[in-house]
PDB file of C-alpha atoms in Angstrom:
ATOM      1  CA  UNK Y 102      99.370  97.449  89.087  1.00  0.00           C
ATOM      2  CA  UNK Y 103     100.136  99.468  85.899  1.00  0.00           C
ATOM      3  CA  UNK Y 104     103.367 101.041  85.677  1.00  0.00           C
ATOM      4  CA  UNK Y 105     104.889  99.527  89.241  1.00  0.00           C
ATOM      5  CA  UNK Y 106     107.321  97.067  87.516  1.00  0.00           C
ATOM      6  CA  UNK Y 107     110.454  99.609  87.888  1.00  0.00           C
ATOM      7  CA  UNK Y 108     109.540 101.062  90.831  1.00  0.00           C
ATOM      8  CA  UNK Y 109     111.911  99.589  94.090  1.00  0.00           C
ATOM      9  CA  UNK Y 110     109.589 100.166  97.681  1.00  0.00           C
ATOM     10  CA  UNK Y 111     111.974 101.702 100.242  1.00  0.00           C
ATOM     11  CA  UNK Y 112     110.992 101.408 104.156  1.00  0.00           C
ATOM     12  CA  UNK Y 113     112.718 103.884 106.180  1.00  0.00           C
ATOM     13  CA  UNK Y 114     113.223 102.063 109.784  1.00  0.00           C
ATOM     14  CA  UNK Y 115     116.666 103.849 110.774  1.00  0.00           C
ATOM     15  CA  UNK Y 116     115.341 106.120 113.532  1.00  0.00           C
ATOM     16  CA  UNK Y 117     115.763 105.507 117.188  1.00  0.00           C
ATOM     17  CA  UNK Y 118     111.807 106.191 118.678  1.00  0.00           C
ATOM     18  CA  UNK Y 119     113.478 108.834 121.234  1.00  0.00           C
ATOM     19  CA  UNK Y 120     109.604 109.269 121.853  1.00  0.00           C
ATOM     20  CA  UNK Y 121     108.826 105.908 122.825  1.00  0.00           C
ATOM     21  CA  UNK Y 122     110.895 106.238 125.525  1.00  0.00           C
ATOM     22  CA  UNK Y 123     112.228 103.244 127.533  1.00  0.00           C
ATOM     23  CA  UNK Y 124     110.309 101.286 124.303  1.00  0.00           C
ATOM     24  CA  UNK Y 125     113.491 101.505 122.180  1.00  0.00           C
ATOM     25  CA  UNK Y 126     115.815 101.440 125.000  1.00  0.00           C
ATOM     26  CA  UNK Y 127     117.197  97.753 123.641  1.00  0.00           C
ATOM     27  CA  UNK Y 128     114.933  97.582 120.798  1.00  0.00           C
ATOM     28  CA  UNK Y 129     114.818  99.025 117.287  1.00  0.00           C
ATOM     29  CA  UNK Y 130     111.566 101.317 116.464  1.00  0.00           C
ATOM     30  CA  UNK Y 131     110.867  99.378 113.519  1.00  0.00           C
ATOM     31  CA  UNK Y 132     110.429  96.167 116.046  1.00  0.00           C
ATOM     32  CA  UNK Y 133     108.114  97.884 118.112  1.00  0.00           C
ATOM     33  CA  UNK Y 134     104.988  96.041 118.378  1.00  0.00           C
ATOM     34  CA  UNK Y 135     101.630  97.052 116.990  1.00  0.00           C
ATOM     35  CA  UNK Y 136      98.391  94.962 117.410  1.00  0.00           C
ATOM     36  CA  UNK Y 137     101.102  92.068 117.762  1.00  0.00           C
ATOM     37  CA  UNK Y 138     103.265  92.534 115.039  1.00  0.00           C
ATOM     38  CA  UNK Y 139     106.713  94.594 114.741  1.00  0.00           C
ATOM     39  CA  UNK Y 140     105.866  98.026 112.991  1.00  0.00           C
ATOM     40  CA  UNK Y 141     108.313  96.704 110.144  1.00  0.00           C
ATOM     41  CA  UNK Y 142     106.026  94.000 108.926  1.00  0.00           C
ATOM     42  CA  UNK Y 143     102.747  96.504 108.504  1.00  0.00           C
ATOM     43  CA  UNK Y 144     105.305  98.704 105.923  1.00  0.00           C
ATOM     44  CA  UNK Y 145     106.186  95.387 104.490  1.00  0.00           C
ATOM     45  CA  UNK Y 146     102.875  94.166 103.798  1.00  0.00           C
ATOM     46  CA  UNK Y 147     101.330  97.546 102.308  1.00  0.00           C
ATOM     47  CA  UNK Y 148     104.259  97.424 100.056  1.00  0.00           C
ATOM     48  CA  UNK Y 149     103.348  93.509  98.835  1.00  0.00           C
ATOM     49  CA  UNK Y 150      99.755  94.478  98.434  1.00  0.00           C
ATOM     50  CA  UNK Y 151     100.587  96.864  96.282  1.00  0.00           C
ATOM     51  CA  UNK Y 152     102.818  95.119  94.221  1.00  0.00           C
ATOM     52  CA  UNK Y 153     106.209  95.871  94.661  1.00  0.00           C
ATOM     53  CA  UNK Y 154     108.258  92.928  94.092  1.00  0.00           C
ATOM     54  CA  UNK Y 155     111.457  95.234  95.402  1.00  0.00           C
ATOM     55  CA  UNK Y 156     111.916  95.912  98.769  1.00  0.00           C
ATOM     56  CA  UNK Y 157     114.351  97.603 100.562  1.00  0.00           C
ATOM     57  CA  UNK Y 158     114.542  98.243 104.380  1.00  0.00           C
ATOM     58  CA  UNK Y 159     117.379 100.669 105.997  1.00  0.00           C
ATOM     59  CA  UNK Y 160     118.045 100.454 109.020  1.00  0.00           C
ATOM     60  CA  UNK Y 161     120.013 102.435 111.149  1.00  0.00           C
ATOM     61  CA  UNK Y 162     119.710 102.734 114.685  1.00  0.00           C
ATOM     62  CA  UNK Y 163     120.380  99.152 116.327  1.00  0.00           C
ATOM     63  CA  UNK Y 164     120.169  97.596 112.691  1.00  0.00           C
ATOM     64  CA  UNK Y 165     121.127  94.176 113.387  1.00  0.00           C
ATOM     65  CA  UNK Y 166     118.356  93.078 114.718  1.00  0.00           C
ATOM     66  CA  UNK Y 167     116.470  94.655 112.195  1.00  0.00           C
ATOM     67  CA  UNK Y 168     118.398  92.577 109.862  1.00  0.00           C
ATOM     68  CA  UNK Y 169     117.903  89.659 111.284  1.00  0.00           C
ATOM     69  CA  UNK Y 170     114.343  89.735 111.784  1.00  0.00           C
ATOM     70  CA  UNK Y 171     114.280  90.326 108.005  1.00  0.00           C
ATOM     71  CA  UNK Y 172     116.293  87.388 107.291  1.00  0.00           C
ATOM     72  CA  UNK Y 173     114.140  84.891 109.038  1.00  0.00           C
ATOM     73  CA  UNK Y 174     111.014  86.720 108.243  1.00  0.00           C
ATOM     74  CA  UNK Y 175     111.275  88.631 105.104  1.00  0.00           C
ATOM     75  CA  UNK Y 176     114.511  86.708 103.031  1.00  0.00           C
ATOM     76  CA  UNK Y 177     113.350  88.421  99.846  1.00  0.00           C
ATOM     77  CA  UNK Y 178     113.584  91.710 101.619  1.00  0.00           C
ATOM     78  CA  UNK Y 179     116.763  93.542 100.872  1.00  0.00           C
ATOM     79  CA  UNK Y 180     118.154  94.745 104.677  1.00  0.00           C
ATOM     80  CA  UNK Y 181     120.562  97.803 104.021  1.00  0.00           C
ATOM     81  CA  UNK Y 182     122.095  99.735 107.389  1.00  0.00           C
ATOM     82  CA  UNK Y 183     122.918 103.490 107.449  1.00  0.00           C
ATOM     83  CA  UNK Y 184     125.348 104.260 110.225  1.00  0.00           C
ATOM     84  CA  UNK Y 185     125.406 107.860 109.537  1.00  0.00           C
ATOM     85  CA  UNK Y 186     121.309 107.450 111.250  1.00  0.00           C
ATOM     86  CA  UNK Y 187     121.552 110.535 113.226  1.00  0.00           C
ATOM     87  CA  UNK Y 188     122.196 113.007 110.525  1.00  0.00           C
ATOM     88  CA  UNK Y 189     118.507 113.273 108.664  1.00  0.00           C
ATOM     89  CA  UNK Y 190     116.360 110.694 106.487  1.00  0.00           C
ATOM     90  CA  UNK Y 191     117.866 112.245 103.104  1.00  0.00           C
ATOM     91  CA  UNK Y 192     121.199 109.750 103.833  1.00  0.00           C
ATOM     92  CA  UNK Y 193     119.187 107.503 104.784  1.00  0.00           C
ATOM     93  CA  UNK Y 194     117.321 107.389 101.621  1.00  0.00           C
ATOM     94  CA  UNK Y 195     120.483 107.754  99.807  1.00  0.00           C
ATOM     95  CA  UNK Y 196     121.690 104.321 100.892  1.00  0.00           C
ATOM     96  CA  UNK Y 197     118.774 102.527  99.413  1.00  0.00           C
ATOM     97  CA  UNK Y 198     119.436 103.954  95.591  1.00  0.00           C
ATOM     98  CA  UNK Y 199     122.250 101.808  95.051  1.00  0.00           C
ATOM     99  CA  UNK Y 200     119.560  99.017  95.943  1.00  0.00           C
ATOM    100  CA  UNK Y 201     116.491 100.780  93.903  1.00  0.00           C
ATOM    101  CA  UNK Y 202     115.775 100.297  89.820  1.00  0.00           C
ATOM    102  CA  UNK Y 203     114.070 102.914  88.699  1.00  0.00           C
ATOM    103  CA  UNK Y 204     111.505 104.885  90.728  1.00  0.00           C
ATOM    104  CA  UNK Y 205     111.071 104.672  94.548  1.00  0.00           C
ATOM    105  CA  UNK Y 206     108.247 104.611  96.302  1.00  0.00           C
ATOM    106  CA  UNK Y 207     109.415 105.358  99.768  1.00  0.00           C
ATOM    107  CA  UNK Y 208     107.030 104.688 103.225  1.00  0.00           C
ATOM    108  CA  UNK Y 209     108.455 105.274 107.218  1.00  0.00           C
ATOM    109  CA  UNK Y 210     108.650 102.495 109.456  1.00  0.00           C
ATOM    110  CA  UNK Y 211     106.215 104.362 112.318  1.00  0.00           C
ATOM    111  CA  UNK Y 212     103.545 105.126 109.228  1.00  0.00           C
ATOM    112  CA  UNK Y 213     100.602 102.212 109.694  1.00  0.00           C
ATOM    113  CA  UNK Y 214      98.382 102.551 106.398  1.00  0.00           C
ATOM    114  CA  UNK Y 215      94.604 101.737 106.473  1.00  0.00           C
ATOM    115  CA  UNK Y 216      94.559  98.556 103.772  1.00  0.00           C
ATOM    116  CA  UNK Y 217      91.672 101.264 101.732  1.00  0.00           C
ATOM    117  CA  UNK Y 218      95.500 103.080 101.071  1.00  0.00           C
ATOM    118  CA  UNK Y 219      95.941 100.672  98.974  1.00  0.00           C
ATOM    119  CA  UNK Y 220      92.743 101.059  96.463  1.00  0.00           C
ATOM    120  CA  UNK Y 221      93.094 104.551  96.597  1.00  0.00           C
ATOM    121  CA  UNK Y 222      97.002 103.862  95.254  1.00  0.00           C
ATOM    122  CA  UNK Y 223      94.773 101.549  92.982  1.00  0.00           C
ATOM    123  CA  UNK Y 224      92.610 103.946  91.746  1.00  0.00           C
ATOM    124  CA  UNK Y 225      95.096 107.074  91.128  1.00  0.00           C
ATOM    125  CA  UNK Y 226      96.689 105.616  88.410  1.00  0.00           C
ATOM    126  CA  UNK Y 227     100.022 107.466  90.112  1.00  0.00           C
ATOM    127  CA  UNK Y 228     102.717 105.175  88.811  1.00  0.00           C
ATOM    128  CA  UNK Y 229     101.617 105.486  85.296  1.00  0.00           C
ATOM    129  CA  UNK Y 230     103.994 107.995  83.511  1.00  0.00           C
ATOM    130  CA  UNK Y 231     107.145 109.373  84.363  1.00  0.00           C
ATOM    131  CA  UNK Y 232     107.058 112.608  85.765  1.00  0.00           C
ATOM    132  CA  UNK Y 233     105.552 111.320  89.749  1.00  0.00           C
ATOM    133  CA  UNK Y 234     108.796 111.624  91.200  1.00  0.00           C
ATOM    134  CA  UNK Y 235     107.282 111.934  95.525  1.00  0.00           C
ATOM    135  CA  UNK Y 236     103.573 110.569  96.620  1.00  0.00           C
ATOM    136  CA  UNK Y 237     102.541 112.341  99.988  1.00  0.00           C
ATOM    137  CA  UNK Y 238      99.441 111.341 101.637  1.00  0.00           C
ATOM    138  CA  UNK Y 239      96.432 113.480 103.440  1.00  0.00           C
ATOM    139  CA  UNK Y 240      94.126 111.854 104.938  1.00  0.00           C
ATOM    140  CA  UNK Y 241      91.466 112.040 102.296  1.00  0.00           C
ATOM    141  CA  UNK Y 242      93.743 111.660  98.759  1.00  0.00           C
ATOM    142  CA  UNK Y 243      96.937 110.952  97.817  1.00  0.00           C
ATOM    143  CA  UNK Y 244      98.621 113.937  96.709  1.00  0.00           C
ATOM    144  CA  UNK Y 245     101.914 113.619  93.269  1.00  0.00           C
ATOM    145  CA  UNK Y 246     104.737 115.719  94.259  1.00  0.00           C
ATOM    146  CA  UNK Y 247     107.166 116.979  92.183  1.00  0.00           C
ATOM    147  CA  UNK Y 248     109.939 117.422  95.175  1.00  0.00           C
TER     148      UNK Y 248
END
């Protein structure tokens, strides 16, 4: 895709899924399973279709195993853990930038995207140019931010 080549893909997986309950009592949201497969992997994947060759996950709240699961599933993922978790996502985004060339095309962990997402990312020519700095979603159209 046009205009992706400096652009790092950042997963945020560093919350704790207080509302999955007993879920994410020992495990990590972004290991929760959906349809069979940790919640982690569906951010990874619509982040390879698109073409990011980049891709940072933080973690935060029981990051290890985050981490590992990365390591044996995802080597060419870069794993990064935020500590300070609990404070808001902006620190959380902050420790991906020293991880990040260029622009940042940032997803959450808990977000599953249809796979049309990814023709509509296609077809919006959004990464050409320099000025898209945030890309928030509706569920019709995919929205440039200037945030």
């Amino acid at each position: 895709m046009k205009g992706i080549e400096n652009i790092t893909g950042v997963v945020h997986a560093a919350g704790m899924g207080t509302r999955l309950g007993d879920l994410t009592k020992d495990t990590p949201k972004a290991l929760i399973k959906v349809g069979g497969r940790p919640m982690v992997s569906y951010a990874i994947q619509l982040l390879k279709a698109l073409g990011f060759k980049k891709i940072v996950v933080v973690g935060g709240y029981l990051c290890p195993q985050v981490q590992e699961y990365l390591a044996k599933e995802y080597p060419d993922v870069i794993a990064v853990e935020n500590p300070e978790y609990k404070d808001d996502s902006l620190k959380t985004l902050n420790k991906s930038l020293p991880y990040c060339d260029g622009g940042i095309f940032q997803v959450d962990v808990d977000f599953i995207y249809p796979w049309k997402f990814v023709k509509q990312v296609e077809d919006s020519n959004i990464f050409e140019g320099e000025d898209v700095k945030v890309m928030v979603t509706s569920q019709k159209e995919l929205i440039p931010a200037d945030m």
